[in-house]
Coordinates of C-alpha atoms in Angstrom, one line a residue:
Chain A
M190 CA 14.5 -53.7 -72.1
L191 CA 11.9 -54.2 -69.4
E192 CA 10.2 -57.1 -71.2
S193 CA 8.7 -58.7 -68.1
W194 CA 7.0 -55.4 -67.0
N195 CA 3.5 -54.5 -67.8
D196 CA 2.7 -51.0 -69.0
T197 CA 1.7 -49.5 -65.7
P198 CA 2.3 -46.3 -63.8
T199 CA 5.3 -47.9 -62.0
R200 CA 7.0 -48.7 -65.2
T201 CA 6.2 -45.2 -66.5
A202 CA 7.8 -43.8 -63.4
I203 CA 11.0 -45.8 -64.0
D204 CA 11.1 -44.7 -67.6
D205 CA 10.4 -41.1 -66.8
F206 CA 13.1 -41.0 -64.1
V207 CA 15.7 -42.6 -66.3
R208 CA 14.9 -40.1 -69.0
L209 CA 15.0 -37.2 -66.5
V210 CA 18.5 -37.9 -65.2
T211 CA 20.0 -38.8 -68.5
T212 CA 18.7 -35.9 -70.5
D213 CA 20.2 -32.4 -70.6
G214 CA 18.3 -30.2 -68.1
P215 CA 18.2 -29.1 -64.5
D216 CA 17.9 -32.7 -63.2
F217 CA 20.6 -34.2 -65.4
V218 CA 22.9 -36.4 -63.4
P219 CA 26.3 -37.3 -64.8
P220 CA 27.0 -41.1 -65.0
E221 CA 29.2 -41.2 -62.0
G222 CA 26.3 -39.9 -59.9
R223 CA 23.8 -42.5 -61.2
I224 CA 24.0 -44.8 -58.2
A225 CA 21.3 -47.3 -57.7
T226 CA 21.1 -49.5 -54.5
F227 CA 18.8 -52.5 -54.0
D228 CA 18.0 -54.6 -51.0
N229 CA 18.2 -58.3 -51.8
D230 CA 15.9 -60.5 -49.7
G231 CA 12.4 -59.9 -51.0
T232 CA 13.6 -57.2 -53.4
L233 CA 15.8 -59.1 -55.8
W234 CA 15.1 -62.7 -54.7
A235 CA 12.5 -64.7 -52.8
E236 CA 12.7 -64.6 -49.0
K237 CA 9.8 -66.9 -48.0
P238 CA 9.2 -69.2 -46.3
I239 CA 12.7 -68.7 -44.8
P240 CA 15.5 -66.5 -46.1
I241 CA 17.8 -68.5 -48.3
Q242 CA 20.8 -67.6 -46.1
L243 CA 19.0 -69.2 -43.1
D244 CA 18.5 -72.4 -45.1
F245 CA 22.3 -72.4 -45.8
T246 CA 23.0 -71.8 -42.1
L247 CA 20.9 -74.7 -41.0
Y248 CA 22.7 -76.9 -43.6
R249 CA 26.0 -75.7 -42.1
M250 CA 24.8 -76.5 -38.6
A251 CA 23.8 -80.0 -39.7
E252 CA 27.2 -80.4 -41.3
M253 CA 28.9 -79.3 -38.1
A254 CA 26.8 -81.6 -35.9
E255 CA 27.6 -84.5 -38.3
A256 CA 31.3 -83.8 -37.9
N257 CA 31.0 -83.1 -34.1
P258 CA 28.5 -85.5 -32.5
G259 CA 28.7 -83.5 -29.2
L260 CA 26.6 -80.8 -31.0
Q261 CA 23.8 -83.2 -31.9
G262 CA 22.2 -82.7 -28.5
E263 CA 22.6 -79.0 -28.3
Q264 CA 20.2 -76.4 -29.8
P265 CA 20.1 -75.1 -32.4
W266 CA 22.4 -77.7 -33.9
K267 CA 20.1 -80.4 -32.7
A268 CA 17.1 -79.0 -34.6
A269 CA 19.2 -78.4 -37.7
F270 CA 20.7 -81.9 -37.5
E271 CA 17.3 -83.5 -37.0
K272 CA 15.6 -81.2 -39.5
D273 CA 13.2 -80.3 -36.7
M274 CA 11.3 -77.5 -38.4
K275 CA 8.9 -77.4 -35.5
W276 CA 11.6 -76.3 -33.1
L277 CA 12.7 -73.6 -35.6
G278 CA 9.1 -72.5 -36.3
D279 CA 8.3 -72.4 -32.5
A280 CA 11.4 -70.2 -31.9
M281 CA 9.8 -67.7 -34.2
V282 CA 6.3 -68.0 -32.6
K283 CA 7.9 -67.6 -29.1
H284 CA 9.7 -64.5 -30.4
Y285 CA 6.4 -63.0 -31.5
H286 CA 5.1 -63.8 -28.0
G287 CA 8.0 -62.0 -26.4
D288 CA 10.2 -65.0 -25.6
D289 CA 13.5 -64.6 -27.5
G290 CA 15.2 -67.6 -25.7
D291 CA 15.2 -70.0 -28.6
L292 CA 15.6 -67.3 -31.3
G293 CA 18.6 -66.0 -29.3
L294 CA 20.2 -69.4 -29.3
L295 CA 19.7 -69.6 -33.1
M296 CA 21.0 -66.1 -33.8
G297 CA 23.9 -66.5 -31.4
A298 CA 24.9 -69.7 -33.3
V299 CA 24.9 -68.1 -36.8
P300 CA 28.4 -66.5 -36.6
K301 CA 29.8 -69.8 -35.3
T302 CA 28.8 -71.6 -38.5
I303 CA 31.5 -69.8 -40.5
A304 CA 33.9 -68.9 -37.7
D305 CA 37.5 -69.9 -38.5
L306 CA 36.7 -70.5 -42.2
T307 CA 38.9 -68.7 -44.6
V308 CA 37.1 -66.4 -47.0
D309 CA 37.9 -68.8 -49.8
D310 CA 36.5 -71.8 -47.8
Y311 CA 33.2 -69.9 -47.3
H312 CA 33.1 -68.9 -50.9
R313 CA 33.4 -72.6 -51.9
E314 CA 30.8 -73.7 -49.4
V315 CA 28.3 -71.2 -50.6
T316 CA 29.0 -72.0 -54.2
E317 CA 28.4 -75.7 -53.6
F318 CA 25.2 -74.9 -51.7
F319 CA 23.8 -73.0 -54.7
E320 CA 24.8 -75.8 -57.0
R321 CA 22.4 -78.2 -55.3
A322 CA 19.9 -76.5 -53.0
D323 CA 16.2 -76.1 -54.1
H324 CA 13.6 -73.8 -52.9
P325 CA 11.2 -75.8 -50.6
V326 CA 8.0 -74.3 -51.9
L327 CA 8.8 -72.9 -55.4
K328 CA 10.5 -76.2 -56.3
R329 CA 13.2 -74.7 -58.3
P330 CA 16.9 -74.2 -57.6
Y331 CA 17.6 -71.3 -55.3
R332 CA 19.9 -69.9 -58.0
Q333 CA 16.8 -69.4 -60.1
C334 CA 14.9 -67.5 -57.4
G335 CA 16.0 -64.1 -58.5
Y336 CA 13.2 -62.0 -59.9
Q337 CA 13.4 -61.7 -63.7
P338 CA 11.9 -58.2 -63.9
M339 CA 14.4 -56.9 -61.4
V340 CA 17.3 -58.4 -63.3
E341 CA 15.9 -56.7 -66.4
L342 CA 15.7 -53.4 -64.4
L343 CA 19.4 -53.8 -63.3
R344 CA 20.4 -54.2 -67.0
Y345 CA 18.2 -51.3 -68.1
L346 CA 19.7 -49.0 -65.5
E347 CA 23.3 -50.1 -66.3
G348 CA 22.5 -49.5 -70.0
N349 CA 21.6 -45.9 -69.1
G350 CA 24.9 -45.3 -67.3
F351 CA 23.8 -46.3 -63.8
T352 CA 26.0 -48.3 -61.5
T353 CA 24.0 -50.9 -59.5
Y354 CA 24.7 -52.1 -56.0
I355 CA 23.1 -54.6 -53.6
A356 CA 22.7 -53.1 -50.1
S357 CA 21.2 -56.0 -48.1
G358 CA 20.7 -57.0 -44.5
G359 CA 21.9 -60.4 -45.7
D360 CA 25.5 -61.5 -45.3
R361 CA 27.8 -59.8 -47.9
D362 CA 30.0 -62.8 -48.4
F363 CA 27.0 -65.1 -48.8
M364 CA 25.7 -63.1 -51.7
R365 CA 29.1 -62.5 -53.4
P366 CA 29.6 -66.0 -54.8
I367 CA 26.2 -66.1 -56.4
A368 CA 25.3 -62.5 -57.3
G369 CA 27.3 -62.5 -60.5
H370 CA 25.4 -65.6 -61.7
I371 CA 22.0 -64.4 -60.7
Y372 CA 22.2 -60.6 -61.1
G373 CA 25.4 -59.9 -63.0
I374 CA 26.6 -57.8 -60.1
P375 CA 30.3 -58.3 -59.1
P376 CA 31.6 -58.8 -55.5
E377 CA 32.9 -55.2 -55.2
R378 CA 29.3 -53.9 -55.6
I379 CA 27.8 -56.2 -52.9
I380 CA 27.1 -54.3 -49.6
G381 CA 25.6 -56.3 -46.8
S382 CA 26.0 -57.4 -43.2
S383 CA 29.4 -58.8 -42.4
Q384 CA 31.0 -61.1 -40.0
A385 CA 34.3 -59.7 -38.5
I386 CA 37.4 -61.0 -40.3
E387 CA 41.1 -61.1 -39.4
Y388 CA 44.3 -61.5 -41.3
Q389 CA 46.6 -64.5 -40.6
E390 CA 49.9 -65.4 -42.0
T391 CA 52.5 -68.1 -41.9
E392 CA 55.9 -68.1 -43.4
D393 CA 54.5 -69.2 -46.7
A394 CA 50.9 -68.1 -46.9
T395 CA 48.4 -65.4 -46.0
D396 CA 44.7 -65.7 -45.4
V397 CA 41.7 -63.8 -44.2
L398 CA 39.4 -65.7 -41.8
Y399 CA 36.1 -65.1 -40.2
K400 CA 35.9 -64.5 -36.4
S401 CA 32.9 -65.6 -34.4
E402 CA 31.3 -62.2 -34.1
M403 CA 29.4 -59.9 -36.4
E404 CA 31.0 -56.7 -37.7
F405 CA 27.9 -54.9 -39.2
F406 CA 24.2 -55.7 -39.3
D407 CA 23.3 -53.8 -42.4
D408 CA 19.7 -52.9 -41.9
G409 CA 17.6 -49.9 -41.1
P410 CA 19.7 -46.8 -40.2
T411 CA 22.9 -48.7 -40.9
K412 CA 22.2 -49.1 -44.6
P413 CA 22.9 -45.4 -45.5
T414 CA 26.2 -45.6 -43.5
R415 CA 27.3 -48.8 -45.2
I416 CA 26.4 -47.3 -48.6
W417 CA 28.4 -44.2 -47.9
S418 CA 31.4 -46.2 -46.6
R419 CA 31.5 -48.4 -49.7
I420 CA 30.5 -46.0 -52.5
G421 CA 31.2 -42.5 -51.1
R422 CA 28.1 -41.2 -52.9
R423 CA 24.4 -40.9 -52.1
P424 CA 22.3 -43.1 -54.4
I425 CA 19.6 -41.4 -56.6
L426 CA 17.6 -44.6 -56.9
A427 CA 16.9 -47.2 -54.3
G428 CA 14.7 -50.3 -54.2
G429 CA 13.5 -52.2 -51.2
N430 CA 10.6 -54.2 -49.8
S431 CA 10.5 -53.9 -46.0
N432 CA 10.7 -51.5 -43.0
G433 CA 14.4 -52.1 -42.9
D434 CA 14.8 -50.3 -46.2
I435 CA 13.0 -47.1 -45.2
Q436 CA 16.2 -45.2 -44.3
M437 CA 18.0 -46.3 -47.5
L438 CA 15.0 -45.2 -49.6
R439 CA 14.9 -41.9 -47.8
F440 CA 18.7 -41.4 -48.1
A441 CA 18.3 -41.7 -51.9
R442 CA 16.9 -38.2 -52.0
G443 CA 19.7 -35.7 -51.5
P444 CA 19.2 -32.0 -51.2
G445 CA 17.9 -30.6 -54.5
R446 CA 18.3 -33.8 -56.4
P447 CA 15.9 -36.1 -58.2
A448 CA 15.2 -39.5 -56.7
L449 CA 13.3 -42.7 -57.5
R450 CA 12.2 -45.0 -54.7
L451 CA 10.8 -48.4 -55.5
L452 CA 9.0 -50.6 -53.0
V453 CA 8.3 -54.2 -54.0
L454 CA 4.9 -55.4 -52.8
H455 CA 4.5 -59.2 -52.4
D456 CA 0.9 -59.6 -53.5
D457 CA 1.2 -62.6 -55.8
A458 CA 0.2 -65.8 -53.9
E459 CA 0.0 -67.7 -57.2
R460 CA 3.4 -67.0 -58.6
E461 CA 5.3 -66.2 -55.4
F462 CA 4.1 -65.2 -51.9
D463 CA 1.5 -62.8 -50.5
Y464 CA 2.6 -60.9 -47.4
T465 CA 3.1 -57.5 -46.0
A466 CA 4.3 -58.4 -42.5
G467 CA 7.4 -56.4 -41.8
A468 CA 6.6 -53.9 -44.6
E469 CA 3.7 -52.0 -42.9
D470 CA 5.7 -48.8 -42.2
A471 CA 7.4 -48.8 -45.6
L472 CA 4.0 -49.2 -47.4
A473 CA 2.5 -46.4 -45.3
R474 CA 5.4 -44.1 -46.1
A475 CA 5.3 -45.0 -49.8
A476 CA 1.6 -44.0 -49.9
E477 CA 2.3 -40.8 -48.1
K478 CA 5.4 -39.7 -50.1
G479 CA 4.5 -41.1 -53.5
W480 CA 7.2 -43.7 -53.7
S481 CA 6.6 -46.2 -56.5
V482 CA 5.1 -49.5 -55.4
V483 CA 6.0 -52.5 -57.5
S484 CA 3.1 -54.9 -57.4
M485 CA 4.3 -58.3 -58.4
K486 CA 0.8 -59.2 -59.5
D487 CA 0.0 -56.2 -61.6
D488 CA 3.4 -54.8 -62.7
W489 CA 5.1 -58.0 -63.7
T490 CA 4.2 -60.4 -66.6
T491 CA 6.5 -63.1 -65.0
V492 CA 8.3 -63.4 -61.7
F493 CA 11.0 -65.9 -62.4
A494 CA 12.8 -66.6 -65.6
Chain B
M197 CA 52.5 -45.5 -71.5
L198 CA 55.1 -45.3 -68.8
E199 CA 56.8 -42.2 -70.2
S200 CA 58.3 -41.1 -66.9
W201 CA 60.0 -44.4 -66.2
N202 CA 63.5 -45.3 -67.1
D203 CA 64.3 -48.5 -68.8
T204 CA 65.3 -50.5 -65.7
P205 CA 64.7 -54.0 -64.2
T206 CA 61.7 -52.6 -62.3
R207 CA 60.0 -51.3 -65.4
T208 CA 60.8 -54.6 -67.1
A209 CA 59.2 -56.5 -64.2
I210 CA 56.0 -54.4 -64.5
D211 CA 55.9 -55.0 -68.3
D212 CA 56.6 -58.7 -67.9
F213 CA 53.9 -59.1 -65.2
V214 CA 51.3 -57.3 -67.2
R215 CA 52.1 -59.4 -70.3
L216 CA 52.0 -62.6 -68.2
V217 CA 48.6 -62.1 -66.8
T218 CA 47.0 -60.7 -69.9
T219 CA 48.3 -63.4 -72.3
D220 CA 46.9 -66.9 -72.8
G221 CA 48.7 -69.4 -70.7
P222 CA 48.8 -70.9 -67.3
D223 CA 49.2 -67.5 -65.5
F224 CA 46.4 -65.7 -67.5
V225 CA 44.1 -63.8 -65.2
P226 CA 40.7 -62.7 -66.5
P227 CA 40.0 -58.9 -66.2
E228 CA 37.8 -59.2 -63.2
G229 CA 40.7 -60.8 -61.2
R230 CA 43.2 -58.1 -62.2
I231 CA 43.0 -56.1 -59.0
A232 CA 45.8 -53.7 -58.1
T233 CA 45.9 -52.0 -54.7
F234 CA 48.2 -49.1 -53.8
D235 CA 49.0 -47.4 -50.6
N236 CA 48.8 -43.6 -50.8
D237 CA 51.1 -41.7 -48.4
G238 CA 54.6 -42.1 -49.8
T239 CA 53.4 -44.5 -52.5
L240 CA 51.2 -42.3 -54.7
W241 CA 51.9 -38.8 -53.1
A242 CA 54.5 -37.2 -50.9
E243 CA 54.3 -37.7 -47.2
K244 CA 57.2 -35.6 -45.9
P245 CA 57.8 -33.5 -43.9
I246 CA 54.3 -34.3 -42.5
P247 CA 51.5 -36.3 -44.1
I248 CA 49.1 -34.0 -46.0
Q249 CA 46.2 -35.1 -43.9
L250 CA 48.0 -34.0 -40.7
D251 CA 48.5 -30.5 -42.3
F252 CA 44.7 -30.4 -43.0
T253 CA 44.0 -31.6 -39.4
L254 CA 46.2 -28.8 -38.0
Y255 CA 44.3 -26.3 -40.2
R256 CA 41.0 -27.6 -38.9
M257 CA 42.2 -27.4 -35.3
A258 CA 43.3 -23.7 -35.9
E259 CA 39.9 -23.1 -37.4
M260 CA 38.1 -24.6 -34.4
A261 CA 40.3 -22.6 -32.0
E262 CA 39.4 -19.5 -33.9
A263 CA 35.7 -20.2 -33.6
N264 CA 36.0 -21.4 -30.0
P265 CA 38.6 -19.3 -28.0
G266 CA 38.4 -21.7 -25.1
L267 CA 40.4 -24.1 -27.2
Q268 CA 43.2 -21.7 -27.8
G269 CA 44.9 -22.5 -24.5
E270 CA 44.4 -26.3 -24.8
Q271 CA 46.9 -28.6 -26.6
P272 CA 47.0 -29.6 -29.3
W273 CA 44.6 -26.8 -30.5
K274 CA 47.0 -24.3 -28.9
A275 CA 49.9 -25.5 -31.0
A276 CA 47.8 -25.6 -34.2
F277 CA 46.4 -22.1 -33.5
E278 CA 49.8 -20.6 -32.8
K279 CA 51.4 -22.6 -35.6
D280 CA 53.8 -23.9 -32.9
M281 CA 55.8 -26.4 -35.0
K282 CA 58.2 -26.9 -32.2
W283 CA 55.5 -28.4 -29.9
L284 CA 54.4 -30.7 -32.7
G285 CA 57.9 -31.7 -33.6
D286 CA 58.7 -32.3 -29.9
A287 CA 55.7 -34.5 -29.6
M288 CA 57.3 -36.8 -32.2
V289 CA 60.7 -36.6 -30.5
K290 CA 59.1 -37.5 -27.1
H291 CA 57.3 -40.4 -28.9
Y292 CA 60.7 -41.7 -30.2
H293 CA 62.0 -41.5 -26.6
G294 CA 59.0 -43.5 -25.2
D295 CA 56.9 -40.6 -24.0
D296 CA 53.6 -40.7 -25.9
G297 CA 51.9 -38.0 -23.8
D298 CA 51.8 -35.2 -26.3
L299 CA 51.4 -37.5 -29.3
G300 CA 48.5 -39.1 -27.5
L301 CA 46.9 -35.6 -27.1
L302 CA 47.3 -35.0 -30.8
M303 CA 46.0 -38.4 -32.0
G304 CA 43.1 -38.2 -29.6
A305 CA 42.1 -34.8 -31.0
V306 CA 42.1 -35.9 -34.6
P307 CA 38.6 -37.5 -34.7
K308 CA 37.2 -34.4 -32.9
T309 CA 38.3 -32.2 -35.9
I310 CA 35.5 -33.7 -38.1
A311 CA 33.1 -35.0 -35.4
D312 CA 29.5 -33.8 -36.1
L313 CA 30.3 -32.7 -39.7
T314 CA 28.1 -34.3 -42.4
V315 CA 30.0 -36.2 -45.0
D316 CA 29.1 -33.4 -47.4
D317 CA 30.5 -30.8 -45.1
Y318 CA 33.8 -32.7 -44.8
H319 CA 33.9 -33.2 -48.5
R320 CA 33.6 -29.4 -49.0
E321 CA 36.2 -28.6 -46.4
V322 CA 38.7 -31.0 -47.9
T323 CA 38.0 -29.7 -51.4
E324 CA 38.6 -26.1 -50.3
F325 CA 41.9 -27.2 -48.5
F326 CA 43.2 -28.6 -51.7
E327 CA 42.2 -25.5 -53.7
R328 CA 44.6 -23.4 -51.7
A329 CA 47.1 -25.4 -49.6
D330 CA 50.7 -25.7 -50.7
H331 CA 53.4 -28.2 -49.8
P332 CA 55.7 -26.4 -47.3
V333 CA 59.0 -27.7 -48.8
L334 CA 58.2 -28.7 -52.4
K335 CA 56.5 -25.3 -52.9
R336 CA 53.8 -26.5 -55.1
P337 CA 50.1 -27.1 -54.5
Y338 CA 49.4 -30.3 -52.6
R339 CA 47.1 -31.3 -55.4
Q340 CA 50.2 -31.5 -57.6
C341 CA 52.1 -33.7 -55.2
G342 CA 51.0 -37.0 -56.7
Y343 CA 53.9 -38.9 -58.3
Q344 CA 53.6 -38.6 -62.1
P345 CA 55.2 -42.1 -62.8
M346 CA 52.6 -43.7 -60.5
V347 CA 49.7 -42.0 -62.2
E348 CA 51.1 -43.3 -65.5
L349 CA 51.3 -46.8 -63.9
L350 CA 47.6 -46.6 -62.8
R351 CA 46.6 -45.7 -66.4
Y352 CA 48.8 -48.4 -67.9
L353 CA 47.3 -51.0 -65.6
E354 CA 43.7 -49.9 -66.3
G355 CA 44.5 -49.9 -70.0
N356 CA 45.4 -53.6 -69.5
G357 CA 42.1 -54.5 -67.9
F358 CA 43.2 -53.9 -64.3
T359 CA 41.0 -52.2 -61.7
T360 CA 43.0 -50.0 -59.4
Y361 CA 42.3 -49.2 -55.8
I362 CA 43.9 -47.1 -53.1
A363 CA 44.3 -49.0 -49.8
S364 CA 45.8 -46.4 -47.5
G365 CA 46.2 -45.8 -43.8
G366 CA 45.1 -42.3 -44.5
D367 CA 41.5 -41.3 -44.0
R368 CA 39.2 -42.7 -46.7
D369 CA 37.0 -39.6 -46.9
F370 CA 40.0 -37.2 -46.9
M371 CA 41.3 -38.9 -50.1
R372 CA 37.9 -39.2 -51.9
P373 CA 37.3 -35.6 -52.8
I374 CA 40.8 -35.2 -54.4
A375 CA 41.7 -38.7 -55.7
G376 CA 39.7 -38.3 -58.9
H377 CA 41.6 -35.1 -59.6
I378 CA 45.1 -36.4 -58.9
Y379 CA 44.8 -40.1 -59.7
G380 CA 41.6 -40.5 -61.7
I381 CA 40.4 -43.0 -59.1
P382 CA 36.7 -42.6 -58.1
P383 CA 35.4 -42.6 -54.5
E384 CA 34.1 -46.2 -54.6
R385 CA 37.7 -47.4 -55.2
I386 CA 39.2 -45.6 -52.2
I387 CA 39.9 -47.8 -49.2
G388 CA 41.3 -46.3 -46.1
S389 CA 41.0 -45.6 -42.4
S390 CA 37.6 -44.4 -41.5
Q391 CA 35.9 -42.4 -38.8
A392 CA 32.7 -43.9 -37.4
I393 CA 29.6 -42.5 -39.0
E394 CA 25.9 -42.5 -38.2
Y395 CA 22.7 -41.8 -40.0
Q396 CA 20.4 -39.0 -38.9
E397 CA 17.1 -37.9 -40.2
T398 CA 14.5 -35.2 -39.7
E399 CA 11.1 -35.0 -41.3
D400 CA 12.5 -33.5 -44.4
A401 CA 16.1 -34.5 -44.7
T402 CA 18.6 -37.3 -44.2
D403 CA 22.3 -37.1 -43.5
V404 CA 25.4 -39.2 -42.6
L405 CA 27.6 -37.5 -39.9
Y406 CA 30.9 -38.4 -38.4
K407 CA 31.1 -39.5 -34.8
S408 CA 34.1 -38.6 -32.6
E409 CA 35.7 -42.0 -32.8
M410 CA 37.6 -44.1 -35.3
E411 CA 36.0 -47.1 -37.1
F412 CA 39.1 -48.7 -38.8
F413 CA 42.7 -47.8 -38.8
D414 CA 43.7 -49.3 -42.1
D415 CA 47.3 -50.2 -41.7
G416 CA 49.4 -53.4 -41.3
P417 CA 47.3 -56.5 -40.9
T418 CA 44.1 -54.5 -41.2
K419 CA 44.8 -53.7 -44.9
P420 CA 44.1 -57.2 -46.2
T421 CA 40.8 -57.3 -44.3
R422 CA 39.7 -53.9 -45.5
I423 CA 40.6 -54.9 -49.1
W424 CA 38.6 -58.1 -48.8
S425 CA 35.6 -56.2 -47.3
R426 CA 35.5 -53.7 -50.0
I427 CA 36.5 -55.7 -53.1
G428 CA 35.8 -59.4 -52.3
R429 CA 38.9 -60.5 -54.1
R430 CA 42.6 -60.8 -53.4
P431 CA 44.7 -58.4 -55.4
I432 CA 47.4 -59.7 -57.8
L433 CA 49.4 -56.5 -57.7
A434 CA 50.1 -54.3 -54.7
G435 CA 52.3 -51.2 -54.2
G436 CA 53.5 -49.7 -51.0
N437 CA 56.4 -48.0 -49.4
S438 CA 56.5 -48.8 -45.7
N439 CA 56.3 -51.5 -43.0
G440 CA 52.6 -50.9 -42.8
D441 CA 52.2 -52.2 -46.3
I442 CA 54.0 -55.6 -45.8
Q443 CA 50.8 -57.6 -45.1
M444 CA 49.0 -56.1 -48.1
L445 CA 52.0 -56.9 -50.4
R446 CA 52.1 -60.5 -49.0
F447 CA 48.3 -60.9 -49.4
A448 CA 48.7 -60.1 -53.1
R449 CA 50.1 -63.5 -53.7
G450 CA 47.3 -66.0 -53.5
P451 CA 47.8 -69.8 -53.7
G452 CA 49.1 -70.8 -57.1
R453 CA 48.7 -67.3 -58.6
P454 CA 51.1 -64.8 -60.1
A455 CA 51.8 -61.6 -58.1
L456 CA 53.7 -58.4 -58.5
R457 CA 54.8 -56.4 -55.4
L458 CA 56.2 -52.9 -55.8
L459 CA 57.9 -51.1 -53.0
V460 CA 58.7 -47.4 -53.5
L461 CA 62.1 -46.3 -52.2
H462 CA 62.5 -42.7 -51.3
D463 CA 66.1 -42.1 -52.3
D464 CA 65.8 -38.8 -54.2
A465 CA 66.8 -35.9 -51.9
E466 CA 67.0 -33.6 -54.9
R467 CA 63.6 -34.1 -56.4
E468 CA 61.6 -35.4 -53.4
F469 CA 63.0 -36.7 -50.0
D470 CA 65.5 -39.3 -48.9
Y471 CA 64.4 -41.6 -46.1
T472 CA 63.9 -45.2 -45.2
A473 CA 62.7 -44.8 -41.6
G474 CA 59.6 -46.9 -41.1
A475 CA 60.4 -48.9 -44.2
E476 CA 63.3 -51.0 -42.9
D477 CA 61.3 -54.3 -42.5
A478 CA 59.6 -53.9 -45.9
L479 CA 63.0 -53.3 -47.6
A480 CA 64.5 -56.3 -45.9
R481 CA 61.6 -58.4 -47.0
A482 CA 61.7 -57.0 -50.6
A483 CA 65.4 -58.0 -50.8
E484 CA 64.7 -61.5 -49.4
K485 CA 61.6 -62.2 -51.5
G486 CA 62.5 -60.5 -54.8
W487 CA 59.8 -57.8 -54.6
S488 CA 60.4 -55.0 -57.1
V489 CA 61.9 -51.9 -55.5
V490 CA 61.0 -48.6 -57.2
S491 CA 63.9 -46.3 -56.8
M492 CA 62.7 -42.7 -57.3
K493 CA 66.2 -41.7 -58.3
D494 CA 67.0 -44.5 -60.8
D495 CA 63.6 -45.6 -62.1
W496 CA 61.9 -42.3 -62.7
T497 CA 62.8 -39.6 -65.2
T498 CA 60.6 -37.2 -63.3
V499 CA 58.7 -37.3 -59.9
F500 CA 56.0 -34.6 -60.3
A501 CA 54.2 -33.5 -63.4

């Protein structure tokens, strides 16, 4: 089942855990309790050099500035419209130097890029984006930037009675239109950040539309609460790759229950990217607590299908 | 499959709709789109003379007053502790006369009854409640107050590839521990009102606990937004019984798609209760738009198993 995995201690840990919870004994978990939750950006698909959703957001901003020339002189629409990667890069550099002015402009504009769209409109926009958008460095369609070994892991777990969920800081409704295609995970099993929505009706029609504010930012300590809200159970297996996943990984161990925690390590500059920024605390905790680290270089025979 | 249903136009409408969406043709809906959402109080289980959840809340308040005598002189704990049904009934009468003072005290106290409990604590409390609590009028355990014909309908729909959900104004985590037992619906398919929750951790343990405020009150125009948030699809079949279900029933008809809307009518004083208060607008709309009304008296051979 795990064709793209090398025969390593991490793969053994996965096999052992699945055997443990599916075999009669003190650690047996009935199928309804076999809940596995995975982060998305950097865990199931590539997140460098910029998160895929941010690329979509910049595309939407350019589209908005195209339709509304007044926005073409106003940041961050100006940078998106002019494809001014320097302004966007500098916003991050300023952020690291303690000046959040430009990053604040960018983040404040994100909800506006889908405000007043119906959920069906947004679904269509995202679907179209994934039909044509390519990864700028990997030079392959974004829809082919999911990690093949992780897709195999999802199928392996499901084949052993697990139910798999995505629990991501990324926008829930950005993942939903594409997650079936890439991961085989349906929309009701996508947990993520969410923009506030509201119901509207006319005499003949009903719709749900996005408001211009966030509802949940599903990262860090919010992940366990969103998982509980959506599933009503504690997972027994969780996978992540960054500090924002620590609480989810910890939450996967309930009192007196077995748990497997997987932490994807980006150490493969040749086939993907090599970075640990933003994952320092998670890696330290993994070492301390014996969580399983997934080395892309050592554990995977291939990264992308 | 629908053994407890008489051979009536409503039953025919259900059969016809299921055949329509499962048979090749212009109205065929693939299984992943066969989403059915049902209200709970008054639709799947009895809600008179008081909602089951309110009975539990009064029990919790009495328990709190027992443990904390200072509360025994303070409304609404005083009424709950003294089983003063007159105070509780008068609060409703005052409400109908425009004085929300006492009802406000009651509603404001509800979130406090589970504040600071872990989700596991609450699950246990609710489970214990359903092990011993009886319906005060029907004289049967609350856990046997689900409507047998509706349980059959859930199984009939699932047998035809539908996925069933509960979308209730009742508290999500109050329904979850018992919905599997009564309806065969697992926790991840329970949508409802929710109390705000937060993640807490110590060096050795993690938990999710209730805060003392509401997160969502899942009624009226909020129902379609909670359905979208949880499922990411529009239902094609919805069942309700009150004005608070109108928007959900309307939302079930997407553009150019078939839909079945069911409205349960409580017209059976002998076997259950006879009331339309709070359902007037829904019944008017059902008559105008041809929604299917489920008469408990005429459509059902039995109400409870």
